[in-house]
Coordinates of N, CA and C in Angstrom, one line a residue:
M1 N 26.8 13.2 -9.6 CA 27.6 12.4 -8.8 C 28.6 11.6 -9.9
P2 N 29.9 11.8 -9.9 CA 31.0 11.2 -10.8 C 30.7 9.8 -10.9
A3 N 30.9 9.0 -12.1 CA 30.5 7.9 -12.5 C 31.5 6.9 -11.5
A4 N 32.9 7.3 -11.4 CA 33.8 6.6 -10.6 C 33.2 6.4 -9.1
I5 N 32.7 7.5 -8.8 CA 32.3 7.4 -7.4 C 31.1 6.7 -7.1
T6 N 30.0 6.6 -8.1 CA 28.9 6.0 -8.1 C 29.2 4.6 -8.1
S7 N 30.1 4.1 -9.2 CA 30.5 2.8 -9.2 C 31.2 2.2 -8.0
A8 N 31.8 2.9 -7.4 CA 32.8 2.6 -6.3 C 31.7 2.3 -4.9
N9 N 30.6 3.4 -4.9 CA 29.7 3.1 -3.8 C 28.7 2.0 -4.1
T10 N 28.3 1.8 -5.4 CA 27.7 0.6 -5.7 C 28.3 -0.7 -5.5
V11 N 29.5 -0.9 -5.8 CA 30.2 -2.1 -5.5 C 30.2 -2.4 -4.0
R12 N 30.6 -1.3 -3.3 CA 30.7 -1.3 -1.8 C 29.5 -1.8 -1.2
R13 N 28.3 -1.1 -1.5 CA 27.1 -1.4 -0.9 C 26.4 -2.7 -1.5
G14 N 26.6 -3.0 -2.7 CA 26.0 -4.0 -3.2 C 24.7 -3.6 -3.8
R15 N 24.4 -4.1 -4.9 CA 23.0 -3.9 -5.6 C 21.8 -4.2 -4.8
R16 N 21.7 -5.2 -3.9 CA 20.4 -5.3 -3.2 C 20.4 -4.3 -2.1
S17 N 21.4 -3.9 -1.6 CA 21.4 -2.8 -0.6 C 20.9 -1.4 -1.3
V18 N 21.4 -1.0 -2.5 CA 21.0 0.0 -3.3 C 19.3 0.0 -3.6
L19 N 19.1 -1.2 -4.0 CA 17.8 -1.4 -4.4 C 17.0 -1.3 -3.1
A20 N 17.2 -1.8 -2.0 CA 16.4 -1.7 -0.6 C 16.4 -0.4 -0.3
G21 N 17.4 0.6 -0.3 CA 17.4 1.9 -0.1 C 16.5 2.8 -0.9
A22 N 16.7 2.5 -2.2 CA 15.9 3.1 -3.2 C 14.3 2.9 -2.9
A23 N 13.9 1.7 -2.7 CA 12.5 1.1 -2.5 C 12.1 1.9 -1.1
A24 N 12.9 1.8 -0.1 CA 12.5 2.7 1.1 C 12.4 4.1 0.9
R25 N 13.2 4.8 0.3 CA 13.0 6.2 -0.2 C 11.7 6.5 -1.1
G26 N 11.7 5.4 -2.1 CA 10.5 5.5 -2.9 C 9.2 5.4 -2.3
L27 N 9.1 4.8 -1.1 CA 8.0 4.9 -0.2 C 7.4 6.2 0.3
L28 N 8.5 7.2 0.6 CA 8.1 8.5 0.9 C 7.5 9.2 -0.5
G29 N 8.1 9.0 -1.6 CA 7.3 9.5 -2.8 C 6.0 8.9 -2.9
G30 N 5.8 7.6 -2.6 CA 4.4 7.1 -2.8 C 3.5 7.8 -1.7
L31 N 4.0 8.1 -0.6 CA 3.0 8.9 0.2 C 2.7 10.2 -0.4
A32 N 3.6 11.0 -0.8 CA 3.4 12.2 -1.6 C 2.3 12.0 -2.6
G33 N 2.7 11.0 -3.4 CA 1.5 10.6 -4.6 C 0.2 10.3 -3.8
A34 N 0.1 9.7 -2.7 CA -1.2 9.5 -2.3 C -2.0 10.9 -1.9
A35 N -1.2 11.7 -1.2 CA -1.6 12.8 -0.8 C -2.2 13.7 -1.9
A36 N -1.4 13.8 -2.9 CA -1.8 14.4 -4.2 C -2.8 13.9 -4.9
M37 N -3.0 12.7 -4.9 CA -4.1 12.1 -5.6 C -5.5 12.2 -4.8
T38 N -5.2 12.2 -3.5 CA -6.6 12.3 -2.4 C -7.0 13.9 -2.8
A39 N -5.9 14.7 -2.8 CA -6.4 16.1 -3.0 C -7.0 16.5 -4.4
S40 N -6.5 15.9 -5.4 CA -7.1 16.0 -6.7 C -8.3 15.4 -6.9
Q41 N -8.8 14.2 -6.2 CA -10.0 13.7 -6.2 C -10.9 14.6 -5.4
R42 N -10.6 15.1 -4.4 CA -11.3 16.0 -3.7 C -11.8 17.2 -4.5
L43 N -10.8 17.8 -5.0 CA -11.0 18.9 -5.9 C -12.0 18.6 -7.0
E44 N -11.7 17.5 -7.9 CA -12.5 17.1 -8.9 C -13.9 16.8 -8.6
R45 N -14.1 16.2 -7.3 CA -15.4 15.9 -6.9 C -16.2 17.3 -6.5
A46 N -15.4 18.3 -6.1 CA -16.4 19.5 -5.6 C -16.8 20.2 -6.9
V47 N -16.0 20.0 -8.2 CA -16.1 20.7 -9.2 C -17.2 19.9 -10.1
T48 N -17.1 18.5 -10.0 CA -18.0 17.6 -11.0 C -19.3 17.3 -10.2
G49 N -19.2 17.1 -8.9 CA -20.4 16.7 -8.0 C -20.3 15.1 -8.1
R50 N -19.2 14.5 -8.8 CA -19.1 13.2 -8.6 C -19.1 12.4 -7.3
P51 N -19.7 11.4 -6.8 CA -19.6 11.0 -5.4 C -18.2 10.3 -5.3
A52 N -17.9 10.3 -4.2 CA -16.6 9.6 -3.7 C -16.7 8.1 -4.1
S53 N -15.6 7.5 -4.5 CA -15.6 6.0 -4.8 C -15.2 5.3 -3.4
H54 N -15.8 4.5 -2.8 CA -15.6 3.4 -1.9 C -15.1 2.3 -2.3
V55 N -14.9 2.0 -3.5 CA -14.4 0.5 -4.3 C -13.2 0.3 -3.5
P56 N -12.2 1.2 -3.5 CA -10.9 0.7 -2.9 C -11.1 0.2 -1.4
G57 N -11.8 0.9 -0.7 CA -12.2 0.2 0.8 C -12.9 -1.0 0.8
R58 N -13.8 -1.1 0.1 CA -14.4 -2.7 0.0 C -13.5 -3.6 -0.7
T59 N -12.6 -3.3 -1.6 CA -11.5 -4.1 -1.9 C -10.8 -4.5 -1.0
L60 N -10.2 -3.6 -0.2 CA -9.3 -3.9 1.0 C -10.0 -4.9 2.0
L61 N -11.3 -4.4 2.4 CA -12.0 -5.3 3.3 C -12.2 -6.8 2.8
L62 N -12.3 -6.9 1.5 CA -12.5 -8.3 0.8 C -11.2 -8.9 0.9
L63 N -10.2 -8.3 0.6 CA -8.9 -8.8 0.7 C -8.5 -9.3 2.1
A64 N -9.0 -8.6 3.0 CA -8.8 -8.8 4.6 C -9.9 -10.1 4.9
G65 N -10.7 -10.5 4.1 CA -11.7 -11.7 4.5 C -12.9 -11.2 4.8
R66 N -13.2 -9.8 4.9 CA -14.5 -9.4 5.4 C -15.5 -9.4 4.0
S67 N -16.9 -9.1 4.4 CA -17.7 -9.1 3.5 C -18.6 -7.9 3.4
P68 N -18.2 -6.9 2.9 CA -18.6 -5.6 2.7 C -19.8 -5.7 1.8
S69 N -20.9 -4.8 2.1 CA -22.0 -4.7 1.2 C -21.9 -3.7 0.1
E70 N -22.7 -3.7 -1.1 CA -22.5 -2.8 -2.0 C -22.7 -1.3 -1.5
G71 N -23.4 -1.1 -0.3 CA -23.8 0.1 0.3 C -22.8 0.6 1.3
D72 N -21.8 -0.3 1.7 CA -20.9 0.1 2.6 C -20.0 1.2 2.2
R73 N -19.6 2.2 3.0 CA -18.7 3.2 2.8 C -17.6 3.3 3.6
P74 N -16.8 2.5 3.6 CA -15.6 2.4 4.5 C -14.3 3.4 4.3
G75 N -14.8 4.6 4.8 CA -13.7 5.5 4.5 C -12.3 5.5 5.0
A76 N -12.2 4.8 6.2 CA -10.8 4.6 6.6 C -10.3 3.4 5.8
A77 N -10.9 2.5 5.4 CA -10.4 1.4 4.5 C -9.9 2.0 3.2
T78 N -10.9 2.8 2.7 CA -10.6 3.4 1.5 C -9.4 4.1 1.5
L79 N -9.1 5.1 2.3 CA -8.0 5.8 2.6 C -6.9 5.0 2.8
T80 N -6.9 3.8 3.5 CA -5.7 2.9 3.8 C -5.5 2.3 2.5
M81 N -6.4 1.9 1.6 CA -6.0 1.3 0.5 C -5.3 2.1 -0.5
V82 N -5.7 3.4 -0.6 CA -4.9 4.3 -1.6 C -3.6 4.7 -1.1
V83 N -3.5 4.8 0.2 CA -2.2 5.0 0.7 C -1.2 3.9 0.6
A84 N -1.7 2.6 0.7 CA -0.9 1.4 0.7 C -0.6 1.2 -0.6
T85 N -1.4 1.3 -1.6 CA -1.2 1.0 -2.9 C -0.1 2.1 -3.6
S86 N -0.3 3.4 -3.0 CA 0.7 4.4 -3.4 C 2.2 4.1 -2.9
A87 N 2.0 3.7 -1.6 CA 3.4 3.6 -1.0 C 4.0 2.3 -1.7
A88 N 3.3 1.3 -2.2 CA 3.8 0.2 -2.9 C 4.4 0.6 -4.2
L89 N 3.6 1.5 -4.8 CA 3.9 1.8 -6.3 C 5.2 2.9 -6.1
G90 N 5.3 3.6 -4.9 CA 6.5 4.5 -4.5 C 7.8 3.8 -4.5
A91 N 7.7 2.5 -3.8 CA 8.8 1.5 -3.6 C 9.2 1.2 -5.2
V92 N 8.3 0.7 -5.9 CA 8.7 0.3 -7.1 C 9.3 1.7 -8.0
R93 N 8.9 2.6 -8.0 CA 9.2 4.0 -8.5 C 10.8 4.3 -8.1
G94 N 11.0 3.8 -6.8 CA 12.3 4.2 -6.5 C 13.4 3.1 -6.9
V95 N 12.9 2.0 -7.1 CA 13.8 0.8 -7.8 C 13.9 1.2 -9.0
W96 N 13.0 1.8 -9.9 CA 13.0 2.0 -11.3 C 14.0 3.3 -11.4
R97 N 13.9 4.1 -10.4 CA 14.8 5.5 -10.6 C 16.3 5.0 -10.5
A98 N 16.5 4.2 -9.3 CA 17.9 3.7 -9.3 C 18.4 2.8 -10.4
S99 N 17.5 2.2 -11.0 CA 17.8 1.4 -12.3 C 17.8 2.3 -13.6
G100 N 17.5 3.5 -13.5 CA 17.7 4.3 -14.6 C 16.3 4.7 -15.5
L101 N 15.1 4.2 -15.0 CA 13.8 4.6 -15.7 C 13.5 5.9 -15.1
L102 N 13.5 6.9 -15.9 CA 13.4 8.3 -15.3 C 12.3 9.1 -15.8
R103 N 11.9 10.0 -15.0 CA 11.1 11.3 -15.5 C 9.8 10.7 -16.2
V104 N 9.4 11.5 -17.3 CA 8.0 11.3 -18.0 C 7.9 9.6 -18.3
R105 N 8.9 9.1 -18.7 CA 8.6 7.5 -19.0 C 8.2 6.7 -17.7
A106 N 8.8 7.1 -16.6 CA 8.5 6.6 -15.2 C 7.0 6.9 -15.0
D107 N 6.8 8.3 -15.2 CA 5.4 8.8 -14.8 C 4.3 8.0 -15.7
V108 N 4.7 7.8 -16.9 CA 3.6 7.0 -17.7 C 3.6 5.5 -17.3
A109 N 4.7 5.0 -16.9 CA 4.6 3.6 -16.7 C 3.8 3.4 -15.2
Q110 N 4.2 4.6 -14.4 CA 3.6 4.3 -12.9 C 1.9 4.6 -13.1
T111 N 1.7 5.4 -13.9 CA 0.1 5.7 -14.1 C -0.5 4.4 -14.5
V112 N 0.2 3.7 -15.6 CA -0.5 2.4 -16.1 C -0.5 1.6 -15.1
L113 N 0.5 1.5 -14.3 CA 0.8 0.2 -13.5 C -0.5 0.6 -12.3
R114 N -0.7 1.7 -12.0 CA -1.5 2.0 -10.8 C -3.0 1.6 -11.2
I115 N -3.4 1.9 -12.6 CA -4.6 1.5 -13.1 C -4.8 0.0 -13.1
I116 N -3.7 -0.8 -13.6 CA -3.6 -2.2 -13.6 C -3.8 -2.9 -12.2
V117 N -3.0 -2.3 -11.3 CA -3.0 -2.9 -9.9 C -4.4 -2.5 -9.4
D118 N -5.1 -1.4 -9.6 CA -6.2 -1.1 -8.9 C -7.4 -2.0 -9.6
Q119 N -7.3 -2.0 -10.9 CA -8.5 -2.9 -11.7 C -8.2 -4.4 -11.4
T120 N -7.2 -5.0 -11.2 CA -6.8 -6.3 -11.0 C -7.5 -6.7 -9.5
L121 N -7.0 -5.8 -8.7 CA -7.5 -6.1 -7.2 C -8.9 -5.9 -7.1
E122 N -9.5 -4.8 -7.7 CA -10.9 -4.5 -7.6 C -11.8 -5.6 -8.2
N123 N -11.5 -6.0 -9.4 CA -12.1 -7.0 -10.1 C -12.0 -8.5 -9.7
A124 N -10.7 -8.7 -9.3 CA -10.6 -10.2 -8.7 C -11.2 -10.4 -7.5
T125 N -11.5 -9.3 -6.5 CA -12.4 -9.5 -5.6 C -13.8 -9.2 -5.7
G126 N -14.2 -8.8 -6.8 CA -15.6 -8.6 -7.1 C -16.1 -7.2 -6.5
A127 N -15.2 -6.4 -6.1 CA -15.5 -5.2 -5.6 C -15.8 -4.1 -6.7
G128 N -15.2 -4.2 -7.8 CA -15.4 -3.3 -8.8 C -15.7 -4.0 -10.1
A129 N -16.0 -3.0 -11.1 CA -16.5 -3.7 -12.6 C -15.5 -3.2 -13.4
P130 N -15.3 -3.9 -14.6 CA -14.2 -3.5 -15.5 C -14.6 -2.2 -16.1
P131 N -13.4 -1.5 -16.5 CA -13.7 -0.1 -17.1 C -14.4 0.1 -18.3
R132 N -14.6 -1.1 -19.1 CA -15.6 -1.1 -20.2 C -17.0 -0.9 -19.9
T133 N -17.3 -1.0 -18.7 CA -18.7 -1.0 -18.2 C -19.0 0.3 -17.5
W134 N -18.0 1.1 -17.2 CA -18.2 2.5 -16.5 C -18.8 3.2 -17.5
R135 N -19.5 4.4 -16.8 CA -20.3 5.5 -17.4 C -19.1 6.2 -18.2
Q136 N -19.6 6.9 -19.2 CA -18.4 7.6 -20.2 C -17.8 8.6 -19.3
G137 N -16.6 8.8 -19.6 CA -15.9 9.7 -18.8 C -14.9 9.2 -17.6
E138 N -15.6 8.2 -17.0 CA -15.0 7.8 -15.7 C -13.7 7.2 -15.9
G139 N -13.3 6.6 -17.0 CA -11.9 6.3 -17.3 C -10.9 7.2 -17.2
V140 N -11.3 8.3 -18.0 CA -10.5 9.5 -18.1 C -10.0 10.0 -16.7
V141 N -11.1 10.2 -15.9 CA -10.9 10.8 -14.7 C -10.2 9.8 -13.8
E142 N -10.3 8.6 -13.8 CA -9.3 7.6 -13.1 C -7.8 7.8 -13.6
V143 N -7.6 7.8 -14.8 CA -6.4 7.9 -15.4 C -5.7 9.3 -15.1
L144 N -6.4 10.3 -15.1 CA -5.9 11.5 -14.6 C -5.5 11.6 -13.1
H145 N -6.2 11.1 -12.1 CA -5.8 11.0 -10.7 C -4.7 10.0 -10.5
A146 N -4.7 9.0 -11.4 CA -3.4 8.1 -11.3 C -2.0 8.9 -12.0
A147 N -2.3 9.6 -12.8 CA -1.2 10.5 -13.4 C -0.9 11.4 -12.3
V148 N -1.6 12.0 -11.7 CA -1.4 13.1 -10.6 C -0.3 12.5 -9.5
A149 N -1.0 11.2 -9.2 CA -0.2 10.4 -8.1 C 1.3 10.1 -8.8
A150 N 1.3 9.7 -9.8 CA 2.5 9.5 -10.5 C 3.4 10.6 -10.6
V151 N 3.1 11.7 -11.1 CA 4.0 12.9 -11.0 C 4.4 13.4 -9.6
A152 N 3.5 13.3 -8.8 CA 4.0 13.6 -7.3 C 4.9 12.8 -6.7
T153 N 4.6 11.5 -7.1 CA 5.6 10.4 -6.6 C 7.1 10.9 -7.1
G154 N 6.9 10.7 -8.5 CA 8.2 11.1 -9.3 C 9.0 12.4 -8.9
A155 N 8.1 13.4 -8.4 CA 8.9 14.5 -8.0 C 9.7 14.3 -6.6
V156 N 9.2 13.7 -5.9 CA 9.9 13.2 -4.7 C 11.1 12.3 -4.9
V157 N 10.7 11.3 -5.6 CA 11.7 10.1 -5.7 C 12.8 10.6 -6.7
E158 N 12.7 11.6 -7.5 CA 13.7 12.1 -8.5 C 14.7 12.9 -7.4
R159 N 14.3 13.4 -6.4 CA 15.1 14.1 -5.5 C 15.8 13.2 -4.4
L160 N 15.3 12.1 -4.2 CA 15.8 11.1 -3.0 C 16.8 9.9 -3.7
V161 N 16.6 9.6 -4.9 CA 17.2 8.4 -5.4 C 18.0 8.8 -6.5
E162 N 19.2 8.4 -6.6 CA 20.1 8.7 -7.8 C 20.0 7.4 -8.8
P163 N 20.2 7.5 -10.0 CA 20.0 6.4 -10.9 C 21.5 5.7 -10.9
V164 N 21.9 5.2 -9.7 CA 23.3 4.7 -9.7 C 23.4 3.3 -10.2
L165 N 22.3 2.7 -10.6 CA 22.4 1.4 -11.1 C 22.2 1.3 -12.7
E166 N 21.9 2.5 -13.3 CA 21.6 2.5 -14.7 C 22.8 2.0 -15.5
S167 N 22.6 1.4 -16.3 CA 23.5 0.5 -17.1 C 23.5 1.2 -18.5
R168 N 24.7 1.0 -19.2 CA 24.9 1.3 -20.5 C 25.2 0.1 -21.5
R169 N 25.1 -1.1 -20.8 CA 25.2 -2.4 -21.5 C 24.1 -2.8 -22.4
G170 N 24.1 -3.2 -23.7 CA 23.1 -3.6 -24.4 C 22.6 -2.4 -25.2
T171 N 23.2 -1.2 -25.2 CA 22.7 0.0 -25.9 C 23.1 -0.1 -27.5
T172 N 24.0 -1.0 -27.7 CA 24.4 -1.0 -29.4 C 24.0 -2.4 -29.9
S173 N 23.6 -3.2 -29.1 CA 23.2 -4.6 -29.7 C 22.4 -5.2 -28.8
H174 N 21.6 -6.3 -29.1 CA 20.8 -7.1 -28.3 C 21.2 -8.4 -28.2

């Protein structure tokens, strides 16, 4: 899109409107990320024999004021938490894209943010344990699944959101 058209559209619609639209379209990318992450987890578990984690579901139940036991396996809550987190991160990803954070840098940032969000919620509620206490290799698997979600989210967001708010101010001095 030519810069003059982009600038005119941005001014006419306003930054808030552009960001809200980018976030809304980013939600769609987040749903694609949730689907990709769920599929990669199922494939990985079929290969490794690792059991499914129900920590996200227990986290959601704790956030909702319930008291799940360690043995609870809330499948629907787990899926809901994965989808909700992915959708929220997709909205962030849409805003990043509109603002000019693109491709691989955005994939890396989203992967890290996913791990941070998951770990913060899981540890703050007491549903999960810090990564330093996990069995060897668990952290690598979690990062890989978060990366799958980030790349899938990005693939959709890069098609739906233009970087119309990308600025060139501050590129020569701070």
